mmCIF file of C-alpha atoms in Angstrom:
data_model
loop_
_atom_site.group_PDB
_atom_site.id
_atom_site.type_symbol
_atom_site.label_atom_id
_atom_site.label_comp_id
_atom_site.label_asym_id
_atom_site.label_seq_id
_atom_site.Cartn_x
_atom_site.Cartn_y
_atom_site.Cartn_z
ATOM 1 C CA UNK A 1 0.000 0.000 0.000
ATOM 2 C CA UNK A 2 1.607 3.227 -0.844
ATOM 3 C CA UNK A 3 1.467 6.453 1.048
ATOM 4 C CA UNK A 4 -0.852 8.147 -1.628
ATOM 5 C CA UNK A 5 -3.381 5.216 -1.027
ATOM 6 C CA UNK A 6 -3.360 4.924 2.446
ATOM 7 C CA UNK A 7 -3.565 8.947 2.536
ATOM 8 C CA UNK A 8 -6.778 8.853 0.205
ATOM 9 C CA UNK A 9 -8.246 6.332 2.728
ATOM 10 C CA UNK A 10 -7.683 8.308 5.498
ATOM 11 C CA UNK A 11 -9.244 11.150 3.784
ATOM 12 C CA UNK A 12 -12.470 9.002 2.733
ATOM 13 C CA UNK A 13 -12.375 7.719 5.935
ATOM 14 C CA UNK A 14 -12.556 11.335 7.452
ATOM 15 C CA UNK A 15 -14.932 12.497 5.061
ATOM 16 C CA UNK A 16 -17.833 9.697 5.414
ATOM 17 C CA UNK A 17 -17.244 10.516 9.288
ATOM 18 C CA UNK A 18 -17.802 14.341 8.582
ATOM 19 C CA UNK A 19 -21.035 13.454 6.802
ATOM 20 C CA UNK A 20 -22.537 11.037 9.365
ATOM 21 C CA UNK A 21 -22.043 13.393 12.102
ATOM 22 C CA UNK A 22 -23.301 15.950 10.120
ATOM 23 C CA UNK A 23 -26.635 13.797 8.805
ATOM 24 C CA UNK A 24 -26.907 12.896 12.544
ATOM 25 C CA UNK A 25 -26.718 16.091 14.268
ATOM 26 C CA UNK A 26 -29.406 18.104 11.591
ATOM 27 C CA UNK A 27 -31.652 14.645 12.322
ATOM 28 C CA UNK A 28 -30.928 14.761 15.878
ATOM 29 C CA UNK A 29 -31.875 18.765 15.482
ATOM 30 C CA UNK A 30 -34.532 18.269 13.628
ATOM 31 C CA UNK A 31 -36.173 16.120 16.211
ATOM 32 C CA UNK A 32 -35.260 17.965 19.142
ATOM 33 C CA UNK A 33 -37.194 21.257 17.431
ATOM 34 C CA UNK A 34 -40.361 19.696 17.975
ATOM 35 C CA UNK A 35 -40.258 17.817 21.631
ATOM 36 C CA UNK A 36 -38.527 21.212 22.480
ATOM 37 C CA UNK A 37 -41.260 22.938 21.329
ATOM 38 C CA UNK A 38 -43.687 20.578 23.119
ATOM 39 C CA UNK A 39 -41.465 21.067 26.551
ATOM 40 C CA UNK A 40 -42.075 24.814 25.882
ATOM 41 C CA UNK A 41 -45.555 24.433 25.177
ATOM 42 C CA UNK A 42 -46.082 22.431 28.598
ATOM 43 C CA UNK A 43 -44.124 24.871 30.417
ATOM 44 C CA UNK A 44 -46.091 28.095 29.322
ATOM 45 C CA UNK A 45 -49.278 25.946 29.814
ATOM 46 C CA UNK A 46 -48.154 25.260 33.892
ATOM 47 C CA UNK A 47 -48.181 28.779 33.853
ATOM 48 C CA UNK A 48 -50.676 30.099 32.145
ATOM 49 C CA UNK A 49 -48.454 31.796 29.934
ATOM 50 C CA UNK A 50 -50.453 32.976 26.958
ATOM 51 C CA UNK A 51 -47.746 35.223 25.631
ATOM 52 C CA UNK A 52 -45.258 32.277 25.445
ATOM 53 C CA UNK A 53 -48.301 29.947 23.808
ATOM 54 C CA UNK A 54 -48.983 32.462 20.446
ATOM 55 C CA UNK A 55 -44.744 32.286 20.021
ATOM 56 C CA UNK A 56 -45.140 28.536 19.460
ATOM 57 C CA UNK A 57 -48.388 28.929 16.696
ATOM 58 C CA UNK A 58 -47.734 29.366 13.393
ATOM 59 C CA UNK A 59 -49.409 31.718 11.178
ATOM 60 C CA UNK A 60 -52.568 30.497 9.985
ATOM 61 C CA UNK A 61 -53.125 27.986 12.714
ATOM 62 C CA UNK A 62 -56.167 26.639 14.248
ATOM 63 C CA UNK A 63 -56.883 25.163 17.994
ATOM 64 C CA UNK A 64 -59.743 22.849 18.702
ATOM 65 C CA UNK A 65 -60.253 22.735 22.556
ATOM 66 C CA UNK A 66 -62.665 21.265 24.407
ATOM 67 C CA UNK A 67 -66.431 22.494 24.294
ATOM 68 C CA UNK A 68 -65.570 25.390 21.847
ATOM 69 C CA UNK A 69 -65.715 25.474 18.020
ATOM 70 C CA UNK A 70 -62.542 25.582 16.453
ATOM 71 C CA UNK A 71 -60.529 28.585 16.995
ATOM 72 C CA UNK A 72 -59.016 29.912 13.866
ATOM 73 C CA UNK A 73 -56.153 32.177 13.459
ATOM 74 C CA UNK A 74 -53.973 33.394 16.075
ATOM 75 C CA UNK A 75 -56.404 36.444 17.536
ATOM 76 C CA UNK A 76 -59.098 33.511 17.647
ATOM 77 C CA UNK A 77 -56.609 31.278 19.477
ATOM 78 C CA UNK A 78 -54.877 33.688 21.783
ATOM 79 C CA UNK A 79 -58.462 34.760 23.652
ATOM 80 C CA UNK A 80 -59.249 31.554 23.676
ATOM 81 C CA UNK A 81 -56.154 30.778 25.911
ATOM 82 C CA UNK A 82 -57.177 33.755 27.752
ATOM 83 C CA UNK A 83 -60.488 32.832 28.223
ATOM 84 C CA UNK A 84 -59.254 29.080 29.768
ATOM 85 C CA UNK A 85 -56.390 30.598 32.201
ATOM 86 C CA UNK A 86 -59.022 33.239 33.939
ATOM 87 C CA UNK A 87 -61.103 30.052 34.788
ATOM 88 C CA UNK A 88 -58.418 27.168 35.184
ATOM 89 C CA UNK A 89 -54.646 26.508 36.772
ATOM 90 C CA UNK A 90 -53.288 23.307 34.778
ATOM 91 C CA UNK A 91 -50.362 21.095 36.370
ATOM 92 C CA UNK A 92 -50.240 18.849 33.864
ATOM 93 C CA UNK A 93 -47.445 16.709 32.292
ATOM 94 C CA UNK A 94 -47.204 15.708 28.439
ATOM 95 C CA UNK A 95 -45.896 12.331 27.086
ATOM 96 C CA UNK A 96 -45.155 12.771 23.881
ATOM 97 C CA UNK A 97 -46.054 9.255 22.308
ATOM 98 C CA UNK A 98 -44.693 9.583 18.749
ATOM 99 C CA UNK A 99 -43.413 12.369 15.803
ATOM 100 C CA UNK A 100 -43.621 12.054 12.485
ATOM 101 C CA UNK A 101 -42.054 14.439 9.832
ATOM 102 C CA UNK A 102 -42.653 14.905 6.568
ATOM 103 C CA UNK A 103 -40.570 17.547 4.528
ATOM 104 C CA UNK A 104 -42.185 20.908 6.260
ATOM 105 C CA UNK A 105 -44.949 19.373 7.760
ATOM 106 C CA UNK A 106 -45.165 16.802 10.793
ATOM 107 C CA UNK A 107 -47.636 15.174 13.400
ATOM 108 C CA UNK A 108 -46.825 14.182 16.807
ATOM 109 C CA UNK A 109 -49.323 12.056 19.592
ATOM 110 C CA UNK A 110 -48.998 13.387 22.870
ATOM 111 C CA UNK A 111 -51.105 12.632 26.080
ATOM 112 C CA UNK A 112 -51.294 14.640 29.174
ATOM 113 C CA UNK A 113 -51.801 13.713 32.614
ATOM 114 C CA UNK A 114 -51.759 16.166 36.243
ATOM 115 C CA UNK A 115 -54.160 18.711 38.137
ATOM 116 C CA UNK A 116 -56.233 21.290 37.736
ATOM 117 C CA UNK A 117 -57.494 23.642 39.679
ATOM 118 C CA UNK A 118 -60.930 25.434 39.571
ATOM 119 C CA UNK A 119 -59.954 29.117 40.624
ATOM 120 C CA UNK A 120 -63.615 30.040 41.372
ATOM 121 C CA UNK A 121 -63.609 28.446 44.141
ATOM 122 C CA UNK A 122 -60.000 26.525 44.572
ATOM 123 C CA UNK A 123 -60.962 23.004 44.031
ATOM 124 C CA UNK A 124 -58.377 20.576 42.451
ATOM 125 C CA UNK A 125 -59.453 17.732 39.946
ATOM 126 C CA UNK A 126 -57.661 15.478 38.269
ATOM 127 C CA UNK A 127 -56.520 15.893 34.535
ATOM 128 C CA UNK A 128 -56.147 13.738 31.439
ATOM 129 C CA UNK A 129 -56.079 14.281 27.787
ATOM 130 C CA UNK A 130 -54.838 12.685 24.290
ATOM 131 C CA UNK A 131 -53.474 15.332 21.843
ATOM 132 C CA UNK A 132 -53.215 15.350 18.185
ATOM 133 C CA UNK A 133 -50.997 17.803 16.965
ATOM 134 C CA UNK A 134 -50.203 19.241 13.343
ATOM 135 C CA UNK A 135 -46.823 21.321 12.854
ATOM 136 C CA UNK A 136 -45.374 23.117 9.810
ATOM 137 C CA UNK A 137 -42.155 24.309 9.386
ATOM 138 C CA UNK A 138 -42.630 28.430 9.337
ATOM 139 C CA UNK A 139 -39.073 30.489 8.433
ATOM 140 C CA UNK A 140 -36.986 27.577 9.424
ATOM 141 C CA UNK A 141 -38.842 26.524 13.293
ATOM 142 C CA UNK A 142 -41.251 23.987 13.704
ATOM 143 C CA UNK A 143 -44.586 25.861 14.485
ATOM 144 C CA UNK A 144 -48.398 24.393 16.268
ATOM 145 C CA UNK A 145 -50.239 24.489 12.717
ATOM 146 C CA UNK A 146 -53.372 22.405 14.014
ATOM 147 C CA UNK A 147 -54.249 21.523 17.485
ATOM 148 C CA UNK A 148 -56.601 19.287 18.823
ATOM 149 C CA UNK A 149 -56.964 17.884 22.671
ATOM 150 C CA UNK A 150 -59.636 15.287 24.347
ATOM 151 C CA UNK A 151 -60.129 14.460 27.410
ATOM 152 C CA UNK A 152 -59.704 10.279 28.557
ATOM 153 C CA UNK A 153 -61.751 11.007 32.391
ATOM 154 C CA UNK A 154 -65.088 8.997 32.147
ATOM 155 C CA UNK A 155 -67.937 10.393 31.264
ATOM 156 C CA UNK A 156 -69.936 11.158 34.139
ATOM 157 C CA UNK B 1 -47.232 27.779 -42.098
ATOM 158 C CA UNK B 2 -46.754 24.470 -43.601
ATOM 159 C CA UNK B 3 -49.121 21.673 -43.004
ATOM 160 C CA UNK B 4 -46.123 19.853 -41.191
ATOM 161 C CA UNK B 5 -45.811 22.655 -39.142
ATOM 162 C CA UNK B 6 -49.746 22.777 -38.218
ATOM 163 C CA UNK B 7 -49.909 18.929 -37.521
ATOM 164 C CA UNK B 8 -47.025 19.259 -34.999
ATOM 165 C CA UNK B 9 -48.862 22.184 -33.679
ATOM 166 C CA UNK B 10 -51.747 20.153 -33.119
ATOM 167 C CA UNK B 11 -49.921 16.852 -31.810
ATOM 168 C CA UNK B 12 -48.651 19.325 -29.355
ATOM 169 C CA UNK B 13 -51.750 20.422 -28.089
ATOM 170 C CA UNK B 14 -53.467 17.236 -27.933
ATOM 171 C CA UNK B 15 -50.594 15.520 -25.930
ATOM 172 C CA UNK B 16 -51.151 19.194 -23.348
ATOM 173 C CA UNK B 17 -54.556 18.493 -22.885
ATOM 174 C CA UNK B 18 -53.733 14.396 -22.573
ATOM 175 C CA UNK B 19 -51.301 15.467 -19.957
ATOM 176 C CA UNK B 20 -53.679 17.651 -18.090
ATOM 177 C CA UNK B 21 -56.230 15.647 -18.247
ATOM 178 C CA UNK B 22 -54.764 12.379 -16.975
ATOM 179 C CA UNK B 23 -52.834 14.761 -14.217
ATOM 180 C CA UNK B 24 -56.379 16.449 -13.506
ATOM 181 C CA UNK B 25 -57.756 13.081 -13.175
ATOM 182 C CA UNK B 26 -54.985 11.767 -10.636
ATOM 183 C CA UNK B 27 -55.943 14.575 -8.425
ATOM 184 C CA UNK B 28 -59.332 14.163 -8.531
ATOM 185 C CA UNK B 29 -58.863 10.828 -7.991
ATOM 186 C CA UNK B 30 -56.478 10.759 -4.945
ATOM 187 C CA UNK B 31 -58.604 13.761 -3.332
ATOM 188 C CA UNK B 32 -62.125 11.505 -3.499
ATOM 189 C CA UNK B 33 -60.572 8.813 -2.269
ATOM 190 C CA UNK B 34 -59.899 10.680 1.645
ATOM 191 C CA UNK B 35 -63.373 12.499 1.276
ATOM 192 C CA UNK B 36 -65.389 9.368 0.475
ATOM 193 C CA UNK B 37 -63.259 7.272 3.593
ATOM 194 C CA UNK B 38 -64.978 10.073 5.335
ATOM 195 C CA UNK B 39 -68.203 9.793 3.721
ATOM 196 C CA UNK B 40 -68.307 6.132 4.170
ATOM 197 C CA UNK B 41 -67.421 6.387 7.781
ATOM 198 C CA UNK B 42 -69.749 8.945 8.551
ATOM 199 C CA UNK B 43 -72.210 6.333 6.871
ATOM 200 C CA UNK B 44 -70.903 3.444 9.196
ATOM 201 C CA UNK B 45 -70.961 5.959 12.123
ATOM 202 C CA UNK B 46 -74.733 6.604 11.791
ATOM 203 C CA UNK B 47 -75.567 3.030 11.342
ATOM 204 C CA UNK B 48 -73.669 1.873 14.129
ATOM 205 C CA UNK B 49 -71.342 -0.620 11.406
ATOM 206 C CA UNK B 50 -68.506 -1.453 13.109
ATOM 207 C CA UNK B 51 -67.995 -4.217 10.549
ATOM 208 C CA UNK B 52 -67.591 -1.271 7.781
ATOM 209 C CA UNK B 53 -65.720 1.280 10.274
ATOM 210 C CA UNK B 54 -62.971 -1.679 11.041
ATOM 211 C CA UNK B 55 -62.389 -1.751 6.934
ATOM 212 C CA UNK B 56 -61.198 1.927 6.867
ATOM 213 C CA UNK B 57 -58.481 1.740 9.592
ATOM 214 C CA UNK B 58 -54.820 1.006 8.478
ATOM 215 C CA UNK B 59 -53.204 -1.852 10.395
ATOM 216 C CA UNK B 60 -51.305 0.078 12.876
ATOM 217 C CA UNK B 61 -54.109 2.455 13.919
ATOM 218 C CA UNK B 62 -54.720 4.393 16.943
ATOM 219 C CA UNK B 63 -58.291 5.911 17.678
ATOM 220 C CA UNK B 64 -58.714 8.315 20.689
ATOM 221 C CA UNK B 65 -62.508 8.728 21.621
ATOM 222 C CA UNK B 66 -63.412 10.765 24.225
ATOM 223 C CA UNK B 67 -63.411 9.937 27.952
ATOM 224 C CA UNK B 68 -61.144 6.636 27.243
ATOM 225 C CA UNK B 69 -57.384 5.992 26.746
ATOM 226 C CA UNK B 70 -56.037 5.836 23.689
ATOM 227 C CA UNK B 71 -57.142 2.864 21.771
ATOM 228 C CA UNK B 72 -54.034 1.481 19.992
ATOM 229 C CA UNK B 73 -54.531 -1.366 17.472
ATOM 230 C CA UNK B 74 -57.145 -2.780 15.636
ATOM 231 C CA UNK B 75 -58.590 -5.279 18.379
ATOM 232 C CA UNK B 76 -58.706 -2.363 20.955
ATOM 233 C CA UNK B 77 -60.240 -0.009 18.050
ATOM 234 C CA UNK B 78 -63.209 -2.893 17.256
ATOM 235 C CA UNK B 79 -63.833 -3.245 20.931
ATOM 236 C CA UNK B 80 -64.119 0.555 21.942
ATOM 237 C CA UNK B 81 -66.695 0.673 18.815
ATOM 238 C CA UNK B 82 -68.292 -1.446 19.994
ATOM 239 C CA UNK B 83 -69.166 -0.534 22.933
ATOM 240 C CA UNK B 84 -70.166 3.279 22.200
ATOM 241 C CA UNK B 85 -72.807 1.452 19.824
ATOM 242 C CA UNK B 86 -74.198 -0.311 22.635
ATOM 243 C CA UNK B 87 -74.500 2.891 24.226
ATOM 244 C CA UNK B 88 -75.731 5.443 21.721
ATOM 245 C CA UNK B 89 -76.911 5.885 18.561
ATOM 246 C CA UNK B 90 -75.152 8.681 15.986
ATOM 247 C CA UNK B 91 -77.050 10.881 13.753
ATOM 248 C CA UNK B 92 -74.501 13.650 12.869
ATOM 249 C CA UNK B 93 -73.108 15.040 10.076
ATOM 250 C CA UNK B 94 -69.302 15.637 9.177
ATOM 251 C CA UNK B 95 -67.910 18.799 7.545
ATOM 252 C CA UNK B 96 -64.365 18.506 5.535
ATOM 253 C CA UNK B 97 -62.600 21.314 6.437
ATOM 254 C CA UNK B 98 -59.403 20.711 4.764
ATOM 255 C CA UNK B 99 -57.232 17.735 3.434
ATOM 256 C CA UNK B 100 -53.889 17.835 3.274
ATOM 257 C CA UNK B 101 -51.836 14.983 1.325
ATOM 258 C CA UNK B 102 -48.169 14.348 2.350
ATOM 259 C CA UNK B 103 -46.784 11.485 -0.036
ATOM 260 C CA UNK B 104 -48.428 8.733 1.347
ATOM 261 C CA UNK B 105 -49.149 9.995 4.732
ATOM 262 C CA UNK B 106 -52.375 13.094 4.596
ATOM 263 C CA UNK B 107 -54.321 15.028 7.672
ATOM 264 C CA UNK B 108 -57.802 16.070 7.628
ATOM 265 C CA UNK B 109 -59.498 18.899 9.923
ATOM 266 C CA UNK B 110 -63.956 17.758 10.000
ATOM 267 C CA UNK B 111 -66.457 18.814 12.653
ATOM 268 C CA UNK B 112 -69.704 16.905 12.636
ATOM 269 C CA UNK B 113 -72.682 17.908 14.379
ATOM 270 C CA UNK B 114 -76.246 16.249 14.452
ATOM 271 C CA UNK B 115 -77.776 13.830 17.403
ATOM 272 C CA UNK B 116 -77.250 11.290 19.641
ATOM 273 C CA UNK B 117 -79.795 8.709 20.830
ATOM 274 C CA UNK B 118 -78.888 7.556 24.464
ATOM 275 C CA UNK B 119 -80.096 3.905 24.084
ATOM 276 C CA UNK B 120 -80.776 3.273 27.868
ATOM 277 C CA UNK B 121 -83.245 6.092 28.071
ATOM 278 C CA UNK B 122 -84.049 6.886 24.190
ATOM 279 C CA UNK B 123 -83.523 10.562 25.476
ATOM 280 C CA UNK B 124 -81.889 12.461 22.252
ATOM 281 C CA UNK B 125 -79.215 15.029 22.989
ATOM 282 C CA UNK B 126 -77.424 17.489 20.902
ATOM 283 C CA UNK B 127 -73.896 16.242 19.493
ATOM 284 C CA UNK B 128 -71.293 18.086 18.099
ATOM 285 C CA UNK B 129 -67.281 17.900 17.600
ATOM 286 C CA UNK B 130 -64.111 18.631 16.211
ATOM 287 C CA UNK B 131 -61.996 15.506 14.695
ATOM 288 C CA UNK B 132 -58.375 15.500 13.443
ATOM 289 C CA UNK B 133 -57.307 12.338 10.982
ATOM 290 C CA UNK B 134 -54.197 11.473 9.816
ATOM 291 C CA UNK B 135 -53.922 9.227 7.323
ATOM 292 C CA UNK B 136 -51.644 6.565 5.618
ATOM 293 C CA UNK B 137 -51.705 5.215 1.711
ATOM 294 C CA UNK B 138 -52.427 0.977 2.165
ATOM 295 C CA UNK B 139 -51.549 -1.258 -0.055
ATOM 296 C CA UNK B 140 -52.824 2.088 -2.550
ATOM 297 C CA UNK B 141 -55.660 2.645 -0.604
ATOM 298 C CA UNK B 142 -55.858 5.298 2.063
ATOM 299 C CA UNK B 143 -56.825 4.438 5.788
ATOM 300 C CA UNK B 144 -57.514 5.997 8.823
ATOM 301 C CA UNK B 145 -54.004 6.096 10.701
ATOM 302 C CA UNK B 146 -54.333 8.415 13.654
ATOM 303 C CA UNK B 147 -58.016 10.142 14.819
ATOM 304 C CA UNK B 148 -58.965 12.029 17.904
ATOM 305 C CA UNK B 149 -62.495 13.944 18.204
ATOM 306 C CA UNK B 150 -63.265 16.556 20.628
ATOM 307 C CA UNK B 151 -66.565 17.736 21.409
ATOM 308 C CA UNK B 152 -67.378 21.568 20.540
ATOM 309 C CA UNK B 153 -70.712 21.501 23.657
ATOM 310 C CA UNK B 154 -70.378 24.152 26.127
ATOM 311 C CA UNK B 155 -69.280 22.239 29.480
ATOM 312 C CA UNK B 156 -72.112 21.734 31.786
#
């Protein structure tokens, strides 16, 4: 083997690394964009932190929550965040169950499981939902592009 | 212009409108096939046809009904149809708001309002909700792959 060959390898060798750990790192990016922006989502949620919420919606998005029509666009969705956190405290905790990109759009399954408390008059209840979420990709971040929540407590 | 010149003229044209019309035709096609899944499951909803609802899951599905965990898997699915039928009986109507196809993967935004029967008592309520679907391309045939509904009544 001469020099030039076993130089050449070396350099193949260092190149195909480059390119994994490239190819891994946007993948591993790309994935962490959208549980990150689920952690965030929980967080401002915990604390009722509408301003945080409309950061994480994209553009022409529409939010389905419970016992109201669908709430399109963000002025829609942003009073309708308002409307829950004058009534409701949530401590609630997501489990995101699955994400699924494709090109600029992706879906992820989440359920969500905690308290919440009634702040008419204090009272704490337990909390569970299954989420079905919609994202696009808006100016490079992974936005909330359809949103859609149920709860899994028995009917009573 | 010669007559060569108007024949290849006319070849040309023919072959556009061939092309546009076969492409028109794909698109057509590929968008009835999602809005008549929904069409035939709103059918199978209202007649309480599990049999026929079971045919337009894929084989990995995951339904999420109201006030229940999620129902993962076809045997699970069956079973938690089955037992809202013993329950109540649907008269409702869905809306399409939007389909969006993804390859072989699609999402689709419906609300559905009409009736429900409560069986025990033959009382008939008001029913109305929002559903999310996403969908996956079977064997060339698109299924139900993920679907959560959420209902759109003010809480009592």
């Amino acid at each position: 083997m001469t020099l030039k060959t076993i130089s050449q390898k070396l350099l193949y060798s260092f190149v195909s690394f480059l390119l994994l750990t490239i190819g891994t790192a946007q993948a591993g990016n790309k994935m962490t964009n959208i549980k990150q922006l689920l952690n965030t989502y929980e967080t401002a949620l915990n604390a009722s932190d509408t301003k945080t919420i409309m950061t994480l919606y994209s553009d022409t998005a529409i939010f389905m929550p419970q016992h109201a029509d669908a709430q399109v666009g963000l002025e829609n969705i942003e009073n309708a965040y308002k409307h829950v956190f004058k009534a409701i405290n949530l401590n609630v905790e997501f489990t995101t169950h699955e994400i699924e990109k494709l090109g600029d759009t992706a879906w992820a399954r989440t359920s969500s499981a905690g308290k919440t408390t009634i702040l008419a008059n204090g009272a704490i209840i337990d909390e569970g939902n299954n989420e079905l979420f919609v994202f696009k990709k808006e100016n490079g971040s992974w936005k909330i592009h359809r949103y859609i929540f149920s709860t899994t407590s028995p009917q009573k």
